[in-house]
Structures are given as C-alpha cells and as structure tokens.
Amino acid sequence: MNKSSQIKTNPYPYSYDNKRYQTMSWYLKNRYGEKCAKIPLNAGFTCPNRDGKVSFGGCTFCSAKGSGDSILSFEKPLKNQYQDNLDRIHHKWPKAKGIPYFQSFSNTYAPLEKLKEIYTPFLEDPEIFCICIATRADCLEEDFVSWISKYKKDIWIELGLQSSNDQTGKRINRGYSTKDVENALFLLKKYGVFSCIHLINSLPFEDHEMMMESARWCTVFKPDAIKIHMLHMITNTQIAKDYLNGDFKLMDQDEYCTLVCDQLEILPPEMIIERITGDGLQEDLIAPLWTTKKTSVANQVDRILFERNSWQGKYCKVDVAQEIPNNPDPSIQIGFKSKI
C-alpha cells in the first residue's frame, strides 16, 4: 500500500501523515503553529564523570564533544553559535523557528549564578519561546529548576537514562542510578518543567527483554518525551574499543526496527517520541553503518507498524493518570505536561 493510503488508514490520533507515533515535529507544529528546529549549542560545560567528581573518562559511548558533534562554530560565543546553526537550518526550512538546544556535556553542572549568566540572555530574548537543556540526573539541583521555571518560556530538560538496568549503567560508566533519574523526573514535574528521557538500544549484554523493560520504565514514570537511539561505535570511545575487541555484538537494522516498534506499542500514546534513531558523524562512526540512513530506518518502522496494524500505545497498560511509584510529593502533577 502506498503512503497516501497509509495516511488515510492511520488510526493514531497524534499524526498528520503515515507516522503511527507522536513525532516531535507534529507536537511542535501543533503547539506553535509552524515548523520548529532545535539549534544545538556548546556552552562550555564538562561532566562529573569526566573531571573526577564521579569518575574519569565519561560514559563509555560518549564522544570527545559530549554528544555535540553536529554543532557548527563549536568554540564561538553562544549567540554566534545559535545564529550560525540557525542559518544552516534555514537553508532547508527558510521559515523555521529556532529552539536553542544546550547539548554538549552536562548543561546544569555549575553553580546557580553561572547558570543564570549562561541562560538569561536566551530566556530574556523575546524571539525565543522554548529552550532545551541536556544534562545528567545527578547535576540537576532544585534551586536551578525553581529559578528557570519562573520564566514564561517552554523549558525542556533532557536526561540520559540509556537503560533502566543499573548493572548496564555501571557497565557504561553512567555514574548515577536509575533512582537518581526518577528523583530528577519528580523534581521537574514538581515545577512544571518538560522532561525528555534518552534510551539507547543494543547496549552491551542487553537482550530484548531488558530493552523492553527500559521502555516500560518510561511508561510508568511518564516523561513528556523520549529519544530512542541505536548504540553508535564512535572513534576513540571506550565502548568502540570493546566492540572492536569482539566483546559484544550490535543489533542489525531489522532487529533494531522490530524492537523499536515493540517499544512504541507499549508506550503511552500521549508521549512524544522525539526520535527513533540517531546519527553520529560519518567520519567518526565505526558501526553500525546502517544508522547513517535515517530515512531507511524510519520508513522500516512505519512499514512494520502498518503491517502489524499497530501504533504507539496500542498495548500500553498504564493509565496516564495512574500514580507514579515512590512519589515523594502527592501534590506533584501526574500525566503529561506536553499534551496538546
């Protein structure tokens, strides 16, 4: 069946095309009325498991630029980085609105006064309506969340869970527990800040059930959005060295796409799926090379869901309003702040 027919027969409510899951593009278009694009930025932070506070070397999968490999003008002042990257976006989408995305390393790993110095120019810019900040669960302090939540902007905080299995967390040198991520989510919900969780599929020695369990964790703890990534072997990372040494194998594209569909089926239909695959810089990517063809991956996921007559949330067993386990504050809002 062609794409046009897939659109007409799509039963999933949060979609205007053949996607049977809620894309970030759909959400942003419906919230702000036009095309929006994240603008990746490097604010000069480091990470507590790089500088010795927690550990050294960082997460075993993390690149030398702290996942900020796609940033143009990496060393320039933030406003220059923002404009350079926005100009690049406008070559593809001339009318797109930019969303500053503080991506590299842990972007709340500093005293509050330093964080105010970095974020205030963007928070007070009338042209900017939304800001995204990537950080670690153990670097998120209540004074910062309380301060930034007072601005009349949409604030998103992204947290790297990667896996809900703490043994895997230790294996990849994550440096914090799954409980730390849960506490960070409680804090964000307390102050009405949007939350996004990162998952990585095909981490060493994780099987299908373990990766499904990470998706179930997201179903229970209800971040507003998740990002699903395939594990990348990036040059000069510890995990790539282990892979080249034959310590573990990676999923192929068919296995990955099947798993992603399995995960989507059990996630709440209201949850935003910011991405279902990522991409490393081709010159630094050792494996898997099929991840460089993101459109092929996305199309395969679309096809599998269509052939299954399935969609995001079809088999979700947790009600949106269901209480979160171990909630330290009964007044914390349950459900999805991001719901249109």
CSV table of C-alpha atoms in Angstrom, one decimal:
chain,number,residue,atom,x,y,z
A,1,MET,CA,0.0,0.0,0.0
A,2,ASN,CA,1.3,3.5,-0.9
A,3,LYS,CA,2.0,6.3,1.6
A,4,SER,CA,-1.3,8.1,0.7
A,5,SER,CA,-3.3,5.0,1.6
A,6,GLN,CA,-1.3,4.6,4.8
A,7,ILE,CA,-2.2,8.2,5.8
A,8,LYS,CA,-5.9,7.6,5.1
A,9,THR,CA,-6.0,4.4,7.2
A,10,ASN,CA,-3.8,5.6,10.1
A,11,PRO,CA,-5.7,5.1,13.4
A,12,TYR,CA,-3.2,7.0,15.5
A,13,PRO,CA,-4.7,10.4,16.6
A,14,TYR,CA,-1.5,12.5,17.1
A,15,SER,CA,-0.3,12.4,13.5
A,16,TYR,CA,-1.0,14.2,10.2
A,17,ASP,CA,0.8,11.7,8.0
A,18,ASN,CA,1.6,8.0,8.0
A,19,LYS,CA,3.5,8.1,11.3
A,20,ARG,CA,1.9,5.9,13.9
A,21,TYR,CA,3.6,7.6,16.8
A,22,GLN,CA,3.8,11.1,18.0
A,23,THR,CA,6.7,12.8,16.4
A,24,MET,CA,8.4,15.9,17.9
A,25,SER,CA,7.7,17.7,14.5
A,26,TRP,CA,3.9,17.0,14.9
A,27,TYR,CA,3.9,18.2,18.5
A,28,LEU,CA,5.9,21.4,17.8
A,29,LYS,CA,3.8,22.3,14.8
A,30,ASN,CA,0.6,21.8,16.8
A,31,ARG,CA,1.9,23.8,19.8
A,32,TYR,CA,3.5,26.7,18.0
A,33,GLY,CA,1.7,26.7,14.6
A,34,GLU,CA,4.8,26.4,12.4
A,35,LYS,CA,7.9,24.4,11.7
A,36,CYS,CA,10.4,24.5,14.6
A,37,ALA,CA,14.0,23.1,14.7
A,38,LYS,CA,16.4,22.6,17.6
A,39,ILE,CA,19.7,24.5,17.3
A,40,PRO,CA,22.5,22.6,19.1
A,41,LEU,CA,24.8,24.6,21.3
A,42,ASN,CA,28.0,24.1,23.3
A,43,ALA,CA,28.1,26.2,26.5
A,44,GLY,CA,31.5,25.0,27.6
A,45,PHE,CA,30.4,22.6,30.3
A,46,THR,CA,32.1,19.4,31.3
A,47,CYS,CA,30.8,16.4,33.1
A,48,PRO,CA,31.2,15.0,36.7
A,49,ASN,CA,32.4,11.6,35.4
A,50,ARG,CA,35.0,13.3,33.2
A,51,ASP,CA,36.5,15.7,35.7
A,52,GLY,CA,36.9,13.2,38.6
A,53,LYS,CA,34.0,14.3,40.8
A,54,VAL,CA,32.2,11.0,40.0
A,55,SER,CA,34.7,9.3,37.6
A,56,PHE,CA,37.0,9.9,34.7
A,57,GLY,CA,36.6,9.2,31.0
A,58,GLY,CA,32.9,9.8,30.8
A,59,CYS,CA,30.2,7.4,29.7
A,60,THR,CA,31.9,4.7,27.6
A,61,PHE,CA,29.8,5.6,24.4
A,62,CYS,CA,30.2,9.4,24.7
A,63,SER,CA,32.3,11.3,22.1
A,64,ALA,CA,35.0,13.8,22.8
A,65,LYS,CA,32.5,16.6,22.2
A,66,GLY,CA,30.0,15.2,24.7
A,67,SER,CA,27.4,14.3,22.0
A,68,GLY,CA,27.7,17.8,20.4
A,69,ASP,CA,29.4,16.6,17.2
A,70,SER,CA,26.9,18.3,14.9
A,71,ILE,CA,27.4,21.8,16.3
A,72,LEU,CA,28.8,24.4,14.0
A,73,SER,CA,31.2,27.1,15.4
A,74,PHE,CA,31.8,24.9,18.5
A,75,GLU,CA,34.1,27.3,20.2
A,76,LYS,CA,32.3,30.6,19.3
A,77,PRO,CA,30.2,32.6,21.8
A,78,LEU,CA,26.7,31.1,22.3
A,79,LYS,CA,24.8,33.7,20.4
A,80,ASN,CA,27.1,33.3,17.4
A,81,GLN,CA,26.7,29.5,17.6
A,82,TYR,CA,23.0,29.9,17.7
A,83,GLN,CA,22.9,32.2,14.6
A,84,ASP,CA,25.3,30.1,12.6
A,85,ASN,CA,23.3,26.9,13.3
A,86,LEU,CA,20.0,28.7,12.7
A,87,ASP,CA,21.3,29.9,9.3
A,88,ARG,CA,22.2,26.3,8.4
A,89,ILE,CA,18.6,25.2,9.3
A,90,HIS,CA,17.1,28.0,7.2
A,91,HIS,CA,18.8,26.6,4.1
A,92,LYS,CA,16.4,23.6,4.5
A,93,TRP,CA,13.5,25.3,6.2
A,94,PRO,CA,13.6,29.0,5.4
A,95,LYS,CA,10.8,30.0,7.8
A,96,ALA,CA,11.6,27.6,10.7
A,97,LYS,CA,11.7,28.9,14.2
A,98,GLY,CA,14.8,28.0,16.3
A,99,ILE,CA,14.9,26.3,19.7
A,100,PRO,CA,18.2,26.7,21.5
A,101,TYR,CA,19.4,23.2,22.5
A,102,PHE,CA,22.2,23.2,25.0
A,103,GLN,CA,23.5,19.8,24.0
A,104,SER,CA,27.2,19.2,24.8
A,105,PHE,CA,28.0,17.5,28.1
A,106,SER,CA,26.1,18.3,31.3
A,107,ASN,CA,24.5,21.7,30.9
A,108,THR,CA,23.5,22.3,34.6
A,109,TYR,CA,26.9,21.3,36.0
A,110,ALA,CA,27.8,24.6,37.5
A,111,PRO,CA,26.8,26.9,40.4
A,112,LEU,CA,23.4,28.7,40.0
A,113,GLU,CA,25.0,32.1,39.4
A,114,LYS,CA,27.0,30.7,36.5
A,115,LEU,CA,23.9,29.0,35.0
A,116,LYS,CA,22.0,32.3,35.2
A,117,GLU,CA,24.8,34.0,33.3
A,118,ILE,CA,24.6,31.4,30.5
A,119,TYR,CA,20.8,31.1,30.2
A,120,THR,CA,19.4,34.5,31.0
A,121,PRO,CA,20.3,36.1,27.5
A,122,PHE,CA,18.2,33.3,25.9
A,123,LEU,CA,15.4,33.4,28.5
A,124,GLU,CA,15.0,37.2,28.1
A,125,ASP,CA,15.2,37.1,24.2
A,126,PRO,CA,11.6,37.9,23.0
A,127,GLU,CA,12.2,35.9,19.8
A,128,ILE,CA,12.9,32.7,21.8
A,129,PHE,CA,9.9,30.8,23.1
A,130,CYS,CA,11.4,27.4,24.1
A,131,ILE,CA,14.8,26.2,25.4
A,132,CYS,CA,16.1,22.6,25.7
A,133,ILE,CA,18.8,21.7,28.1
A,134,ALA,CA,20.6,18.3,28.2
A,135,THR,CA,22.1,17.2,31.5
A,136,ARG,CA,22.6,14.4,34.0
A,137,ALA,CA,20.2,13.4,36.7
A,138,ASP,CA,22.9,13.9,39.3
A,139,CYS,CA,23.5,17.5,38.1
A,140,LEU,CA,20.0,18.8,38.5
A,141,GLU,CA,19.5,21.0,41.6
A,142,GLU,CA,16.2,22.3,42.8
A,143,ASP,CA,17.4,25.9,43.0
A,144,PHE,CA,18.1,25.9,39.3
A,145,VAL,CA,14.8,24.2,38.3
A,146,SER,CA,12.8,26.6,40.6
A,147,TRP,CA,14.6,29.6,39.0
A,148,ILE,CA,14.2,28.7,35.4
A,149,SER,CA,10.6,27.5,35.8
A,150,LYS,CA,9.6,31.1,36.6
A,151,TYR,CA,10.2,32.3,33.0
A,152,LYS,CA,7.3,32.3,30.6
A,153,LYS,CA,9.0,30.0,28.2
A,154,ASP,CA,8.7,26.3,27.5
A,155,ILE,CA,11.7,24.7,29.2
A,156,TRP,CA,12.7,21.2,28.4
A,157,ILE,CA,15.2,19.2,30.4
A,158,GLU,CA,16.7,16.1,28.8
A,159,LEU,CA,18.1,13.3,31.0
A,160,GLY,CA,20.1,10.3,29.9
A,161,LEU,CA,18.7,7.1,31.3
A,162,GLN,CA,20.0,4.9,28.5
A,163,SER,CA,18.9,1.8,30.3
A,164,SER,CA,16.8,1.3,33.4
A,165,ASN,CA,19.1,-1.6,34.4
A,166,ASP,CA,21.7,-0.4,36.9
A,167,GLN,CA,24.1,-3.1,36.0
A,168,THR,CA,24.2,-1.8,32.5
A,169,GLY,CA,24.6,1.7,33.9
A,170,LYS,CA,27.7,0.6,35.7
A,171,ARG,CA,29.0,-1.1,32.6
A,172,ILE,CA,28.8,2.1,30.6
A,173,ASN,CA,30.2,4.2,33.4
A,174,ARG,CA,27.0,6.2,33.7
A,175,GLY,CA,27.9,7.3,37.2
A,176,TYR,CA,24.3,7.6,38.7
A,177,SER,CA,21.5,5.2,39.4
A,178,THR,CA,18.1,4.8,37.9
A,179,LYS,CA,16.7,6.1,41.2
A,180,ASP,CA,18.5,9.3,40.6
A,181,VAL,CA,16.7,9.7,37.2
A,182,GLU,CA,13.4,9.0,38.9
A,183,ASN,CA,14.1,11.7,41.5
A,184,ALA,CA,15.1,14.2,38.8
A,185,LEU,CA,11.8,13.5,37.0
A,186,PHE,CA,9.9,14.1,40.2
A,187,LEU,CA,11.7,17.4,40.5
A,188,LEU,CA,10.8,18.5,37.0
A,189,LYS,CA,7.2,17.5,37.4
A,190,LYS,CA,7.0,19.5,40.7
A,191,TYR,CA,7.9,22.7,38.9
A,192,GLY,CA,6.1,22.0,35.7
A,193,VAL,CA,9.1,21.7,33.5
A,194,PHE,CA,9.0,19.5,30.4
A,195,SER,CA,11.1,16.3,30.6
A,196,CYS,CA,12.7,14.0,28.0
A,197,ILE,CA,14.5,10.7,28.6
A,198,HIS,CA,17.1,9.2,26.3
A,199,LEU,CA,17.2,5.4,25.7
A,200,ILE,CA,19.9,3.6,23.9
A,201,ASN,CA,19.2,0.2,22.3
A,202,SER,CA,21.8,-2.5,21.9
A,203,LEU,CA,23.9,-1.6,24.9
A,204,PRO,CA,26.4,-4.4,25.7
A,205,PHE,CA,24.9,-7.6,27.0
A,206,GLU,CA,21.3,-6.3,27.0
A,207,ASP,CA,18.7,-8.6,25.5
A,208,HIS,CA,15.3,-7.8,24.0
A,209,GLU,CA,13.5,-8.1,27.4
A,210,MET,CA,15.9,-5.7,29.1
A,211,MET,CA,15.4,-3.1,26.4
A,212,MET,CA,11.7,-3.5,26.7
A,213,GLU,CA,12.0,-3.1,30.4
A,214,SER,CA,13.6,0.3,29.9
A,215,ALA,CA,10.5,1.3,27.7
A,216,ARG,CA,8.2,0.0,30.5
A,217,TRP,CA,10.1,2.2,33.0
A,218,CYS,CA,9.3,5.2,30.8
A,219,THR,CA,5.6,4.1,30.7
A,220,VAL,CA,5.5,4.1,34.4
A,221,PHE,CA,7.5,7.3,35.2
A,222,LYS,CA,5.9,9.3,32.4
A,223,PRO,CA,8.5,11.7,31.0
A,224,ASP,CA,6.8,14.1,28.5
A,225,ALA,CA,9.1,12.7,25.7
A,226,ILE,CA,11.7,10.1,24.9
A,227,LYS,CA,14.5,9.8,22.4
A,228,ILE,CA,15.3,6.3,21.2
A,229,HIS,CA,18.8,5.7,19.9
A,230,MET,CA,20.8,2.9,18.4
A,231,LEU,CA,24.2,2.5,20.1
A,232,HIS,CA,26.9,4.1,18.0
A,233,MET,CA,30.5,3.0,17.9
A,234,ILE,CA,32.4,6.3,17.7
A,235,THR,CA,36.1,6.6,17.2
A,236,ASN,CA,38.2,6.8,20.3
A,237,THR,CA,35.4,5.8,22.7
A,238,GLN,CA,35.9,3.0,25.2
A,239,ILE,CA,32.8,1.2,24.0
A,240,ALA,CA,34.1,1.2,20.4
A,241,LYS,CA,37.4,-0.3,21.6
A,242,ASP,CA,35.5,-3.1,23.4
A,243,TYR,CA,33.4,-3.7,20.3
A,244,LEU,CA,36.4,-4.0,18.0
A,245,ASN,CA,37.9,-6.4,20.6
A,246,GLY,CA,34.9,-8.6,20.0
A,247,ASP,CA,33.4,-8.2,23.5
A,248,PHE,CA,29.8,-7.8,22.2
A,249,LYS,CA,27.7,-7.6,19.1
A,250,LEU,CA,25.4,-4.9,17.8
A,251,MET,CA,21.8,-5.3,16.5
A,252,ASP,CA,21.2,-5.2,12.8
A,253,GLN,CA,18.7,-2.9,11.2
A,254,ASP,CA,15.9,-5.4,11.1
A,255,GLU,CA,16.3,-6.4,14.8
A,256,TYR,CA,16.5,-2.7,15.8
A,257,CYS,CA,13.4,-1.6,13.9
A,258,THR,CA,11.4,-4.6,15.2
A,259,LEU,CA,12.4,-3.7,18.8
A,260,VAL,CA,11.6,0.0,18.3
A,261,CYS,CA,8.1,-1.0,17.2
A,262,ASP,CA,7.7,-3.3,20.2
A,263,GLN,CA,8.7,-0.4,22.4
A,264,LEU,CA,6.4,2.1,20.7
A,265,GLU,CA,3.4,-0.3,21.2
A,266,ILE,CA,3.7,-0.2,25.0
A,267,LEU,CA,4.5,3.5,25.4
A,268,PRO,CA,1.6,5.8,26.3
A,269,PRO,CA,0.0,7.3,23.1
A,270,GLU,CA,0.4,10.8,24.6
A,271,MET,CA,4.1,10.6,25.0
A,272,ILE,CA,6.2,12.5,22.4
A,273,ILE,CA,8.8,10.4,20.5
A,274,GLU,CA,11.5,12.9,19.7
A,275,ARG,CA,13.4,10.4,17.6
A,276,ILE,CA,13.6,6.7,16.8
A,277,THR,CA,17.2,6.8,15.6
A,278,GLY,CA,20.2,9.0,15.8
A,279,ASP,CA,23.3,9.6,13.7
A,280,GLY,CA,27.0,10.1,14.5
A,281,LEU,CA,29.3,12.0,12.3
A,282,GLN,CA,30.1,9.6,9.4
A,283,GLU,CA,33.8,10.3,9.6
A,284,ASP,CA,33.8,9.2,13.3
A,285,LEU,CA,31.3,6.3,13.0
A,286,ILE,CA,32.8,2.8,13.1
A,287,ALA,CA,29.5,0.9,13.3
A,288,PRO,CA,26.7,0.3,12.6
A,289,LEU,CA,26.9,2.0,9.3
A,290,TRP,CA,23.2,1.4,8.5
A,291,THR,CA,22.4,4.1,11.0
A,292,THR,CA,23.6,6.8,8.6
A,293,LYS,CA,20.5,6.1,6.5
A,294,LYS,CA,17.9,7.5,8.9
A,295,THR,CA,15.2,7.7,6.4
A,296,SER,CA,15.5,4.0,5.7
A,297,VAL,CA,15.2,3.2,9.4
A,298,ALA,CA,12.2,5.5,9.8
A,299,ASN,CA,10.5,4.0,6.8
A,300,GLN,CA,11.0,0.5,8.0
A,301,VAL,CA,9.5,1.3,11.4
A,302,ASP,CA,6.5,2.9,9.5
A,303,ARG,CA,6.1,-0.2,7.4
A,304,ILE,CA,6.3,-2.7,10.3
A,305,LEU,CA,3.6,-0.8,12.3
A,306,PHE,CA,1.4,-0.6,9.2
A,307,GLU,CA,1.8,-4.3,8.5
A,308,ARG,CA,1.0,-5.1,12.2
A,309,ASN,CA,-2.0,-2.7,12.1
A,310,SER,CA,-0.4,-1.2,15.2
A,311,TRP,CA,0.6,2.2,16.6
A,312,GLN,CA,2.1,3.9,19.7
A,313,GLY,CA,0.3,2.9,22.8
A,314,LYS,CA,-1.8,0.0,21.3
A,315,TYR,CA,-0.6,-2.3,24.1
A,316,CYS,CA,0.0,0.3,26.8
A,317,LYS,CA,-1.2,-1.0,30.1
A,318,VAL,CA,-0.6,2.1,32.3
A,319,ASP,CA,-3.2,4.8,32.6
A,320,VAL,CA,-2.0,8.4,32.1
A,321,ALA,CA,-3.4,9.5,35.5
A,322,GLN,CA,-2.0,6.5,37.4
A,323,GLU,CA,0.1,7.4,40.4
A,324,ILE,CA,3.9,7.3,39.9
A,325,PRO,CA,5.6,4.7,42.2
A,326,ASN,CA,7.6,6.1,45.2
A,327,ASN,CA,6.3,9.7,44.5
A,328,PRO,CA,7.8,11.8,47.4
A,329,ASP,CA,5.2,14.5,47.0
A,330,PRO,CA,1.5,13.7,46.4
A,331,SER,CA,0.9,17.2,45.0
A,332,ILE,CA,3.2,16.5,42.0
A,333,GLN,CA,1.2,16.6,38.8
A,334,ILE,CA,0.7,13.2,37.2
A,335,GLY,CA,0.5,12.8,33.5
A,336,PHE,CA,2.0,14.7,30.6
A,337,LYS,CA,2.6,18.4,30.7
A,338,SER,CA,3.2,18.2,26.9
A,339,LYS,CA,-0.3,17.0,26.0
A,340,ILE,CA,-1.8,19.4,23.4
